mmCIF file of C-alpha atoms and ligand atoms in Angstrom:
data_model
loop_
_atom_site.group_PDB
_atom_site.id
_atom_site.type_symbol
_atom_site.label_atom_id
_atom_site.label_comp_id
_atom_site.label_asym_id
_atom_site.label_seq_id
_atom_site.Cartn_x
_atom_site.Cartn_y
_atom_site.Cartn_z
ATOM 1 C CA UNK A 1 135.586 86.618 163.735
ATOM 2 C CA UNK A 2 133.378 83.861 164.265
ATOM 3 C CA UNK A 3 130.921 83.388 167.292
ATOM 4 C CA UNK A 4 132.384 83.703 170.868
ATOM 5 C CA UNK A 5 130.979 81.267 173.677
ATOM 6 C CA UNK A 6 131.302 83.587 176.791
ATOM 7 C CA UNK A 7 129.559 81.827 179.204
ATOM 8 C CA UNK A 8 127.379 78.419 179.007
ATOM 9 C CA UNK A 9 125.228 79.192 176.058
ATOM 10 C CA UNK A 10 125.808 82.645 175.509
ATOM 11 C CA UNK A 11 128.207 84.040 172.621
ATOM 12 C CA UNK A 12 129.230 86.570 170.728
ATOM 13 C CA UNK A 13 128.106 87.089 167.567
ATOM 14 C CA UNK A 14 129.051 90.608 167.088
ATOM 15 C CA UNK A 15 131.708 92.576 164.170
ATOM 16 C CA UNK A 16 134.990 94.231 164.798
ATOM 17 C CA UNK A 17 134.857 97.564 163.038
ATOM 18 C CA UNK A 18 139.093 97.734 162.393
ATOM 19 C CA UNK A 19 138.478 100.819 160.046
ATOM 20 C CA UNK A 20 136.015 103.195 162.051
ATOM 21 C CA UNK A 21 137.667 106.708 162.727
ATOM 22 C CA UNK A 22 134.991 108.351 164.100
ATOM 23 C CA UNK A 23 131.420 108.563 165.368
ATOM 24 C CA UNK A 24 128.347 109.762 166.339
ATOM 25 C CA UNK A 25 128.974 112.193 163.440
ATOM 26 C CA UNK A 26 131.884 113.041 163.540
ATOM 27 C CA UNK A 27 132.246 113.996 167.814
ATOM 28 C CA UNK A 28 134.176 111.034 168.801
ATOM 29 C CA UNK A 29 137.429 109.979 167.220
ATOM 30 C CA UNK A 30 137.632 106.538 166.816
ATOM 31 C CA UNK A 31 141.396 105.751 166.612
ATOM 32 C CA UNK A 32 141.325 102.526 167.367
ATOM 33 C CA UNK A 33 138.376 101.239 166.337
ATOM 34 C CA UNK A 34 135.449 99.804 167.465
ATOM 35 C CA UNK A 35 133.409 96.864 167.703
ATOM 36 C CA UNK A 36 129.744 96.369 167.655
ATOM 37 C CA UNK A 37 128.523 93.207 169.773
ATOM 38 C CA UNK A 38 126.005 91.020 169.755
ATOM 39 C CA UNK A 39 124.760 88.421 172.359
ATOM 40 C CA UNK A 40 123.160 84.714 171.435
ATOM 41 C CA UNK A 41 121.576 83.253 174.491
ATOM 42 C CA UNK A 42 120.809 79.425 173.317
ATOM 43 C CA UNK A 43 118.560 78.188 175.766
ATOM 44 C CA UNK A 44 114.896 76.565 175.498
ATOM 45 C CA UNK A 45 113.989 79.863 173.648
ATOM 46 C CA UNK A 46 116.754 81.865 171.708
ATOM 47 C CA UNK A 47 117.156 85.382 172.500
ATOM 48 C CA UNK A 48 119.380 87.503 170.204
ATOM 49 C CA UNK A 49 120.113 90.498 172.602
ATOM 50 C CA UNK A 50 120.914 93.574 170.035
ATOM 51 C CA UNK A 51 122.250 93.367 166.636
ATOM 52 C CA UNK A 52 125.010 95.561 164.721
ATOM 53 C CA UNK A 53 125.301 98.384 162.302
ATOM 54 C CA UNK A 54 123.777 97.883 159.281
ATOM 55 C CA UNK A 55 127.083 97.294 157.446
ATOM 56 C CA UNK A 56 127.999 94.274 159.221
ATOM 57 C CA UNK A 57 124.526 92.432 158.941
ATOM 58 C CA UNK A 58 126.155 89.157 157.162
ATOM 59 C CA UNK A 59 128.722 89.339 159.416
ATOM 60 C CA UNK A 60 126.380 88.897 162.518
ATOM 61 C CA UNK A 61 124.623 86.472 160.424
ATOM 62 C CA UNK A 62 127.283 83.865 159.771
ATOM 63 C CA UNK A 63 128.045 84.379 163.320
ATOM 64 C CA UNK A 64 125.016 83.652 164.724
ATOM 65 C CA UNK A 65 124.262 80.605 162.192
ATOM 66 C CA UNK A 66 128.201 78.941 163.709
ATOM 67 C CA UNK A 67 125.488 78.561 166.741
ATOM 68 C CA UNK A 68 122.183 77.799 165.318
ATOM 69 C CA UNK A 69 119.953 78.639 162.612
ATOM 70 C CA UNK A 70 118.787 82.020 162.338
ATOM 71 C CA UNK A 71 115.537 81.026 161.923
ATOM 72 C CA UNK A 72 115.310 79.649 165.738
ATOM 73 C CA UNK A 73 115.076 83.120 167.027
ATOM 74 C CA UNK A 74 112.327 83.544 169.641
ATOM 75 C CA UNK A 75 113.016 86.796 171.115
ATOM 76 C CA UNK A 76 114.720 90.035 169.184
ATOM 77 C CA UNK A 77 115.921 92.304 172.095
ATOM 78 C CA UNK A 78 116.781 95.847 171.404
ATOM 79 C CA UNK A 79 118.004 97.275 174.631
ATOM 80 C CA UNK A 80 118.899 100.841 172.133
ATOM 81 C CA UNK A 81 117.467 102.272 169.372
ATOM 82 C CA UNK A 82 120.556 104.237 168.218
ATOM 83 C CA UNK A 83 121.380 102.569 164.369
ATOM 84 C CA UNK A 84 125.083 101.289 166.131
ATOM 85 C CA UNK A 85 123.357 98.214 168.153
ATOM 86 C CA UNK A 86 119.735 98.112 165.859
ATOM 87 C CA UNK A 87 120.809 98.700 162.232
ATOM 88 C CA UNK A 88 120.605 94.889 161.892
ATOM 89 C CA UNK A 89 117.176 94.079 163.383
ATOM 90 C CA UNK A 90 115.733 94.562 160.086
ATOM 91 C CA UNK A 91 117.655 92.559 158.372
ATOM 92 C CA UNK A 92 117.446 89.339 161.113
ATOM 93 C CA UNK A 93 113.750 90.140 160.893
ATOM 94 C CA UNK A 94 113.256 88.574 157.599
ATOM 95 C CA UNK A 95 114.820 85.430 158.625
ATOM 96 C CA UNK A 96 113.084 85.198 161.688
ATOM 97 C CA UNK A 97 109.629 87.027 161.192
ATOM 98 C CA UNK A 98 107.394 85.727 164.183
ATOM 99 C CA UNK A 99 110.112 86.440 166.760
ATOM 100 C CA UNK A 100 109.144 88.689 169.676
ATOM 101 C CA UNK A 101 111.044 92.411 169.474
ATOM 102 C CA UNK A 102 111.547 93.301 173.218
ATOM 103 C CA UNK A 103 112.541 96.903 174.821
ATOM 104 C CA UNK A 104 110.835 99.723 176.374
ATOM 105 C CA UNK A 105 108.121 101.771 175.236
ATOM 106 C CA UNK A 106 110.361 104.448 173.996
ATOM 107 C CA UNK A 107 112.682 101.897 171.901
ATOM 108 C CA UNK A 108 109.730 101.048 170.416
ATOM 109 C CA UNK A 109 108.356 104.495 168.983
ATOM 110 C CA UNK A 110 112.014 104.466 168.020
ATOM 111 C CA UNK A 111 112.233 101.597 166.205
ATOM 112 C CA UNK A 112 109.245 102.088 164.625
ATOM 113 C CA UNK A 113 110.179 105.835 163.464
ATOM 114 C CA UNK A 114 113.438 104.139 162.030
ATOM 115 C CA UNK A 115 112.402 100.722 160.237
ATOM 116 C CA UNK A 116 108.222 101.660 160.259
ATOM 117 C CA UNK A 117 108.197 97.389 160.215
ATOM 118 C CA UNK A 118 105.412 95.818 161.570
ATOM 119 C CA UNK A 119 106.916 93.121 164.575
ATOM 120 C CA UNK A 120 104.949 91.663 167.372
ATOM 121 C CA UNK A 121 106.388 94.090 169.916
ATOM 122 C CA UNK A 122 106.995 93.400 173.601
ATOM 123 C CA UNK A 123 107.373 96.157 175.588
ATOM 124 C CA UNK A 124 108.823 95.560 178.758
ATOM 125 C CA UNK A 125 110.152 97.666 181.809
ATOM 126 C CA UNK A 126 112.448 97.512 185.468
ATOM 127 C CA UNK A 127 111.222 94.124 186.866
ATOM 128 C CA UNK A 128 110.074 92.441 183.880
ATOM 129 C CA UNK A 129 111.043 88.882 182.582
ATOM 130 C CA UNK A 130 111.141 86.461 179.916
ATOM 131 C CA UNK A 131 111.927 82.538 180.660
ATOM 132 C CA UNK A 132 113.929 81.175 178.133
ATOM 133 C CA UNK A 133 113.901 77.771 179.698
ATOM 134 C CA UNK A 134 117.160 77.438 181.923
ATOM 135 C CA UNK A 135 117.843 81.293 181.915
ATOM 136 C CA UNK A 136 115.313 84.231 182.772
ATOM 137 C CA UNK A 137 116.211 87.589 180.666
ATOM 138 C CA UNK A 138 115.379 90.020 183.603
ATOM 139 C CA UNK A 139 115.604 94.180 182.286
ATOM 140 C CA UNK A 140 116.155 96.952 183.853
ATOM 141 C CA UNK A 141 115.065 100.758 182.095
ATOM 142 C CA UNK A 142 118.285 102.711 181.714
ATOM 143 C CA UNK A 143 116.995 106.344 180.717
ATOM 144 C CA UNK A 144 119.390 108.342 179.456
ATOM 145 C CA UNK A 145 122.516 105.842 179.404
ATOM 146 C CA UNK A 146 122.561 107.297 177.004
ATOM 147 C CA UNK A 147 119.248 107.616 175.320
ATOM 148 C CA UNK A 148 115.551 107.743 177.002
ATOM 149 C CA UNK A 149 114.938 104.561 175.534
ATOM 150 C CA UNK A 150 117.991 102.210 176.914
ATOM 151 C CA UNK A 151 117.641 99.489 178.835
ATOM 152 C CA UNK A 152 120.242 96.988 180.099
ATOM 153 C CA UNK A 153 119.256 93.402 179.981
ATOM 154 C CA UNK A 154 120.206 90.983 182.897
ATOM 155 C CA UNK A 155 120.903 86.946 183.233
ATOM 156 C CA UNK A 156 120.559 86.477 187.072
ATOM 157 C CA UNK A 157 121.349 82.519 186.694
ATOM 158 C CA UNK A 158 124.578 83.676 185.015
ATOM 159 C CA UNK A 159 125.092 86.838 186.850
ATOM 160 C CA UNK A 160 125.621 87.875 183.674
ATOM 161 C CA UNK A 161 124.527 91.736 183.224
ATOM 162 C CA UNK A 162 124.272 93.277 179.263
ATOM 163 C CA UNK A 163 124.550 96.556 179.590
ATOM 164 C CA UNK A 164 124.830 97.915 176.106
ATOM 165 C CA UNK A 165 126.671 101.144 175.670
ATOM 166 C CA UNK A 166 127.299 101.466 179.541
ATOM 167 C CA UNK A 167 130.483 100.617 180.835
ATOM 168 C CA UNK A 168 131.957 100.171 176.604
ATOM 169 C CA UNK A 169 134.679 101.453 174.784
ATOM 170 C CA UNK A 170 135.322 102.195 171.626
ATOM 171 C CA UNK A 171 138.544 98.943 170.639
ATOM 172 C CA UNK A 172 139.179 97.041 168.048
ATOM 173 C CA UNK A 173 140.768 94.109 168.911
ATOM 174 C CA UNK A 174 140.595 90.029 168.111
ATOM 175 C CA UNK A 175 140.708 89.616 172.104
ATOM 176 C CA UNK A 176 137.413 89.973 173.286
ATOM 177 C CA UNK A 177 137.400 90.030 177.658
ATOM 178 C CA UNK A 178 139.440 92.195 179.849
ATOM 179 C CA UNK A 179 142.444 90.503 181.350
ATOM 180 C CA UNK A 180 143.677 90.136 177.121
ATOM 181 C CA UNK A 181 144.213 93.167 176.198
ATOM 182 C CA UNK A 182 146.671 96.042 177.830
ATOM 183 C CA UNK A 183 144.919 97.361 180.986
ATOM 184 C CA UNK A 184 146.111 101.052 180.314
ATOM 185 C CA UNK A 185 145.026 100.716 176.656
ATOM 186 C CA UNK A 186 141.479 99.278 178.175
ATOM 187 C CA UNK A 187 141.151 102.193 180.888
ATOM 188 C CA UNK A 188 142.037 104.854 178.612
ATOM 189 C CA UNK A 189 139.524 103.912 176.126
ATOM 190 C CA UNK A 190 136.830 103.557 179.428
ATOM 191 C CA UNK A 191 137.202 106.889 179.971
ATOM 192 C CA UNK A 192 137.385 108.534 176.574
ATOM 193 C CA UNK A 193 134.008 106.839 176.164
ATOM 194 C CA UNK A 194 132.489 107.978 179.336
ATOM 195 C CA UNK A 195 133.764 111.683 179.174
ATOM 196 C CA UNK A 196 133.022 112.009 175.823
ATOM 197 C CA UNK A 197 129.399 109.899 175.814
ATOM 198 C CA UNK A 198 128.352 109.725 179.345
ATOM 199 C CA UNK A 199 129.551 112.231 181.025
ATOM 200 C CA UNK A 200 126.445 114.797 181.029
ATOM 201 C CA UNK A 201 124.148 112.337 182.681
ATOM 202 C CA UNK A 202 126.702 111.564 185.911
ATOM 203 C CA UNK A 203 124.012 111.803 188.495
ATOM 204 C CA UNK A 204 121.906 109.432 186.309
ATOM 205 C CA UNK A 205 124.942 107.426 186.489
ATOM 206 C CA UNK A 206 124.982 107.627 190.305
ATOM 207 C CA UNK A 207 121.568 106.746 190.891
ATOM 208 C CA UNK A 208 121.169 104.052 188.468
ATOM 209 C CA UNK A 209 124.391 102.180 190.288
ATOM 210 C CA UNK A 210 122.961 102.616 193.589
ATOM 211 C CA UNK A 211 119.801 101.021 192.317
ATOM 212 C CA UNK A 212 121.817 97.822 191.090
ATOM 213 C CA UNK A 213 123.514 97.589 194.070
ATOM 214 C CA UNK A 214 120.024 97.967 196.119
ATOM 215 C CA UNK A 215 118.346 95.431 193.348
ATOM 216 C CA UNK A 216 120.628 93.289 194.969
ATOM 217 C CA UNK A 217 122.030 92.055 191.444
ATOM 218 C CA UNK A 218 125.340 89.907 191.187
ATOM 219 C CA UNK A 219 127.223 90.706 188.615
ATOM 220 C CA UNK A 220 130.392 88.235 187.632
ATOM 221 C CA UNK A 221 130.197 89.332 183.895
ATOM 222 C CA UNK A 222 129.419 92.775 182.615
ATOM 223 C CA UNK A 223 129.239 92.183 178.137
ATOM 224 C CA UNK A 224 128.690 95.790 176.877
ATOM 225 C CA UNK A 225 127.679 96.150 173.450
ATOM 226 C CA UNK A 226 131.191 97.863 172.128
ATOM 227 C CA UNK A 227 134.651 96.510 173.153
ATOM 228 C CA UNK A 228 135.921 93.996 175.148
ATOM 229 C CA UNK A 229 133.414 92.407 177.707
ATOM 230 C CA UNK A 230 134.784 92.659 181.298
ATOM 231 C CA UNK A 231 134.745 89.227 182.963
ATOM 232 C CA UNK A 232 137.758 89.199 185.040
ATOM 233 C CA UNK A 233 137.441 91.744 187.085
ATOM 234 C CA UNK A 234 133.975 93.617 186.180
ATOM 235 C CA UNK A 235 134.452 95.869 189.388
ATOM 236 C CA UNK A 236 136.694 97.788 188.185
ATOM 237 C CA UNK A 237 134.738 99.111 185.465
ATOM 238 C CA UNK A 238 131.834 99.732 187.719
ATOM 239 C CA UNK A 239 134.180 101.812 190.104
ATOM 240 C CA UNK A 240 135.829 103.762 187.453
ATOM 241 C CA UNK A 241 132.045 104.475 186.348
ATOM 242 C CA UNK A 242 131.261 105.586 190.325
ATOM 243 C CA UNK A 243 134.317 107.679 190.762
ATOM 244 C CA UNK A 244 133.649 109.482 186.967
ATOM 245 C CA UNK A 245 130.151 109.431 188.399
ATOM 246 C CA UNK A 246 131.007 111.955 191.072
ATOM 247 C CA UNK A 247 132.800 114.459 189.216
ATOM 248 C CA UNK A 248 136.020 113.690 191.212
ATOM 249 C CA UNK A 249 138.917 115.721 189.595
ATOM 250 C CA UNK A 250 142.857 115.817 190.506
ATOM 251 C CA UNK A 251 145.435 118.873 190.599
ATOM 252 C CA UNK A 252 145.180 119.283 186.534
ATOM 253 C CA UNK A 253 144.903 121.824 184.233
ATOM 254 C CA UNK A 254 143.773 121.490 180.608
ATOM 255 C CA UNK A 255 144.939 124.750 178.457
ATOM 256 C CA UNK A 256 143.144 124.435 175.578
ATOM 257 C CA UNK A 257 143.562 126.957 172.635
ATOM 258 C CA UNK A 258 143.528 127.848 169.152
ATOM 259 C CA UNK A 259 146.025 130.359 167.772
ATOM 260 C CA UNK A 260 146.486 132.179 164.410
ATOM 261 C CA UNK A 261 149.856 133.736 164.534
ATOM 262 C CA UNK A 262 151.288 131.475 167.754
ATOM 263 C CA UNK A 263 150.827 134.519 170.307
ATOM 264 C CA UNK A 264 148.331 132.596 171.692
ATOM 265 C CA UNK A 265 150.664 129.464 171.534
ATOM 266 C CA UNK A 266 153.554 131.204 173.025
ATOM 267 C CA UNK A 267 150.674 132.334 176.139
ATOM 268 C CA UNK A 268 149.675 129.382 176.985
ATOM 269 C CA UNK A 269 152.767 127.617 176.923
ATOM 270 C CA UNK A 270 154.073 130.599 179.359
ATOM 271 C CA UNK A 271 151.190 130.432 181.336
ATOM 272 C CA UNK A 272 151.396 126.477 181.446
ATOM 273 C CA UNK A 273 154.808 126.802 182.265
ATOM 274 C CA UNK A 274 153.830 128.488 185.345
ATOM 275 C CA UNK A 275 151.373 126.199 186.856
ATOM 276 C CA UNK A 276 154.027 123.509 186.685
ATOM 277 C CA UNK A 277 155.982 125.637 188.663
ATOM 278 C CA UNK A 278 153.974 125.056 191.003
ATOM 279 C CA UNK A 279 153.734 121.219 191.045
ATOM 280 C CA UNK A 280 149.910 121.024 189.364
ATOM 281 C CA UNK A 281 150.220 119.131 187.116
ATOM 282 C CA UNK A 282 149.198 120.754 182.717
ATOM 283 C CA UNK A 283 148.129 119.353 179.453
ATOM 284 C CA UNK A 284 148.346 121.595 176.505
ATOM 285 C CA UNK A 285 146.468 121.336 172.890
ATOM 286 C CA UNK A 286 146.023 123.042 169.961
ATOM 287 C CA UNK A 287 141.902 121.864 169.618
ATOM 288 C CA UNK A 288 142.751 123.323 165.487
ATOM 289 C CA UNK A 289 144.742 119.756 165.518
ATOM 290 C CA UNK A 290 145.162 117.911 168.036
ATOM 291 C CA UNK A 291 142.427 114.709 168.965
ATOM 292 C CA UNK A 292 139.428 116.522 170.478
ATOM 293 C CA UNK A 293 137.664 113.088 172.195
ATOM 294 C CA UNK A 294 141.638 112.650 173.600
ATOM 295 C CA UNK A 295 141.321 116.361 175.280
ATOM 296 C CA UNK A 296 138.028 115.920 176.023
ATOM 297 C CA UNK A 297 138.952 112.518 177.992
ATOM 298 C CA UNK A 298 141.858 114.665 179.653
ATOM 299 C CA UNK A 299 139.487 116.922 181.002
ATOM 300 C CA UNK A 300 137.220 114.057 182.573
ATOM 301 C CA UNK A 301 139.632 114.366 185.452
ATOM 302 C CA UNK A 302 141.517 117.879 185.677
ATOM 303 C CA UNK A 303 140.281 120.278 188.000
ATOM 304 C CA UNK A 304 141.540 123.493 185.890
ATOM 305 C CA UNK A 305 140.286 124.515 183.031
ATOM 306 C CA UNK A 306 142.176 127.402 180.793
ATOM 307 C CA UNK A 307 140.426 128.242 177.401
ATOM 308 C CA UNK A 308 142.803 130.337 174.880
ATOM 309 C CA UNK A 309 141.805 131.638 171.501
ATOM 310 C CA UNK A 310 143.116 134.227 169.260
ATOM 311 C CA UNK A 311 140.852 137.200 168.154
ATOM 312 C CA UNK A 312 139.221 136.734 164.865
ATOM 313 C CA UNK A 313 136.034 139.324 163.902
ATOM 314 C CA UNK A 314 135.788 140.510 167.712
ATOM 315 C CA UNK A 315 135.201 136.654 168.670
ATOM 316 C CA UNK A 316 136.949 133.646 169.177
ATOM 317 C CA UNK A 317 138.592 131.298 166.181
ATOM 318 C CA UNK A 318 135.949 128.560 165.048
ATOM 319 C CA UNK A 319 138.288 125.397 165.939
ATOM 320 C CA UNK A 320 137.707 125.858 169.899
ATOM 321 C CA UNK A 321 134.429 128.208 169.216
ATOM 322 C CA UNK A 322 132.943 124.552 168.107
ATOM 323 C CA UNK A 323 135.109 122.428 171.255
ATOM 324 C CA UNK A 324 133.433 125.224 173.793
ATOM 325 C CA UNK A 325 129.836 124.072 171.931
ATOM 326 C CA UNK A 326 130.948 120.867 172.403
ATOM 327 C CA UNK A 327 132.024 121.411 176.025
ATOM 328 C CA UNK A 328 128.752 122.661 177.090
ATOM 329 C CA UNK A 329 126.749 120.201 176.411
ATOM 330 C CA UNK A 330 129.007 117.846 178.409
ATOM 331 C CA UNK A 331 127.972 119.744 181.561
ATOM 332 C CA UNK A 332 131.335 119.406 183.268
ATOM 333 C CA UNK A 333 130.949 120.204 187.534
ATOM 334 C CA UNK A 334 133.278 121.448 189.965
ATOM 335 C CA UNK A 335 135.720 123.230 187.863
ATOM 336 C CA UNK A 336 137.718 126.217 187.838
ATOM 337 C CA UNK A 337 138.502 128.016 184.803
ATOM 338 C CA UNK A 338 139.751 130.734 182.960
ATOM 339 C CA UNK A 339 139.766 132.953 179.493
ATOM 340 C CA UNK A 340 143.116 134.412 178.246
ATOM 341 C CA UNK A 341 143.968 135.430 174.215
ATOM 342 C CA UNK A 342 145.878 137.601 171.967
ATOM 343 C CA UNK A 343 144.474 140.612 169.307
ATOM 344 C CA UNK A 344 145.673 142.590 167.088
ATOM 345 C CA UNK A 345 143.381 145.724 167.001
ATOM 346 C CA UNK A 346 140.430 145.064 168.731
ATOM 347 C CA UNK A 347 139.991 141.665 171.401
ATOM 348 C CA UNK A 348 136.857 139.917 171.967
ATOM 349 C CA UNK A 349 137.633 136.453 172.076
ATOM 350 C CA UNK A 350 139.024 135.654 175.406
ATOM 351 C CA UNK A 351 135.574 137.875 176.920
ATOM 352 C CA UNK A 352 133.806 135.632 174.745
ATOM 353 C CA UNK A 353 134.933 132.114 175.696
ATOM 354 C CA UNK A 354 135.021 133.427 179.532
ATOM 355 C CA UNK A 355 131.237 133.894 178.940
ATOM 356 C CA UNK A 356 131.237 130.569 177.739
ATOM 357 C CA UNK A 357 132.578 128.782 180.600
ATOM 358 C CA UNK A 358 130.658 130.670 182.981
ATOM 359 C CA UNK A 359 127.561 129.143 180.429
ATOM 360 C CA UNK A 360 128.806 125.789 181.284
ATOM 361 C CA UNK A 361 129.119 126.840 185.102
ATOM 362 C CA UNK A 362 133.048 126.889 185.209
ATOM 363 C CA UNK A 363 133.884 129.134 188.993
ATOM 364 C CA UNK A 364 136.158 132.010 186.713
ATOM 365 C CA UNK A 365 139.362 131.946 189.093
ATOM 366 C CA UNK A 366 141.093 134.560 187.830
ATOM 367 C CA UNK A 367 140.456 137.386 184.947
ATOM 368 C CA UNK A 368 141.149 137.198 181.481
ATOM 369 C CA UNK A 369 143.968 138.044 180.629
ATOM 370 C CA UNK A 370 144.958 139.127 176.665
ATOM 371 C CA UNK A 371 147.886 140.671 174.524
ATOM 372 C CA UNK A 372 148.514 143.043 171.942
ATOM 373 C CA UNK A 373 150.092 141.058 169.250
ATOM 374 C CA UNK A 374 153.467 139.194 170.686
ATOM 375 C CA UNK A 375 153.662 138.721 174.384
ATOM 376 C CA UNK A 376 157.251 141.303 175.659
ATOM 377 C CA UNK A 377 159.171 140.926 178.409
ATOM 378 C CA UNK A 378 157.396 141.714 181.015
ATOM 379 C CA UNK A 379 153.745 139.990 179.393
ATOM 380 C CA UNK A 380 155.704 136.710 179.463
ATOM 381 C CA UNK A 381 156.685 137.098 183.349
ATOM 382 C CA UNK A 382 152.866 138.413 184.069
ATOM 383 C CA UNK A 383 152.028 135.389 181.863
ATOM 384 C CA UNK A 384 154.515 133.246 184.115
ATOM 385 C CA UNK A 385 152.780 134.628 187.567
ATOM 386 C CA UNK A 386 148.835 134.061 186.234
ATOM 387 C CA UNK A 387 150.074 130.288 186.002
ATOM 388 C CA UNK A 388 151.487 130.374 189.109
ATOM 389 C CA UNK A 389 148.423 131.929 191.348
ATOM 390 C CA UNK A 390 146.326 129.790 188.794
ATOM 391 C CA UNK A 391 148.316 127.022 190.043
ATOM 392 C CA UNK A 392 148.390 127.713 193.444
ATOM 393 C CA UNK A 393 144.127 127.762 193.335
ATOM 394 C CA UNK A 394 143.901 124.651 192.278
ATOM 395 C CA UNK A 395 146.054 123.315 194.888
ATOM 396 C CA UNK A 396 143.779 124.919 197.364
ATOM 397 C CA UNK A 397 139.974 124.158 195.855
HETATM 398 FE FE1 LIG B 1 124.477 104.768 171.627
HETATM 399 FE FE2 LIG B 1 126.180 102.441 170.748
HETATM 400 O O1 LIG B 1 125.012 103.651 170.487
#
């Protein structure tokens, strides 16, 4: 894609990765692809804000050259070390070796450990500014949003926030702005992004938004480093982040399970029917085949987590075990849950799941429930009633 002017003197010069299907070591399914957004600020001095993932260096270079000669770049701002944004910095710096690289102290450390290059650095912290002429680059450190080195760049004269990963979404599209794409698709991907990347850092998200509000920063455009640019309604994504960061939940239960011979699946669906009869929304997923990124997104606003597995070797099955390990890192707060599962000759999975739920801070709201082999008629009734009781608890907490 060609360069796109997003504000007077500011150009999107990034790349669209239509074929990306997974991210972060396959922990994130990018079913709609992604973009790596890089922004060129052209003033008396010229700054490039972030680069793109290494395989897209040539596209970045071609886009910059549509606007200015690459050799004219004065500042290479690195908001974040991760390679999807910094991967093309070494290539860019070959053309403008005298440009200063700008980033936090931790960013400098991380870049040195990634690329071992001898660039001239100017490290910055919150409150530091660089004048480009008419416009100013102002920096706000944003540690753990989502890495220790992360930083936002802000251009006060244009009321433009360039927050790198924050407020992003993994969407590949030929459109660049929020008012040009389907709103449900946009918010769906923004929620998946928050749930799978930023949820563990929710207290820091809340604090950073409060800090930015106190600083009196005016924002009329947010240009993140993935996905579309928020120009029509930047408050829409800020308000969504405020809500998600509070761990606000709704009357909804996610039942995630893995089954060996379908008995645990029967249990999941029967418990789900009981919950549904109370009016509470239920989402059921077999994590061995489901898109786990979507399951975690569904959990973002779910009050209840019910996790099930058949017993295999006295413990849970491997896909649900991997899912629980990932979920633990997400640190969901204020949830209630329970464990269930079938077994043949010896149980163990449900107990193990209950232990994992407790470790991650989920309040156990019902004793674990198990069935030997295939649930009989009485057990089916009990499973339904179990769901009814769980649904009632969801409605009262
Ligand atoms: Fe933390 Fe988009 O990289």
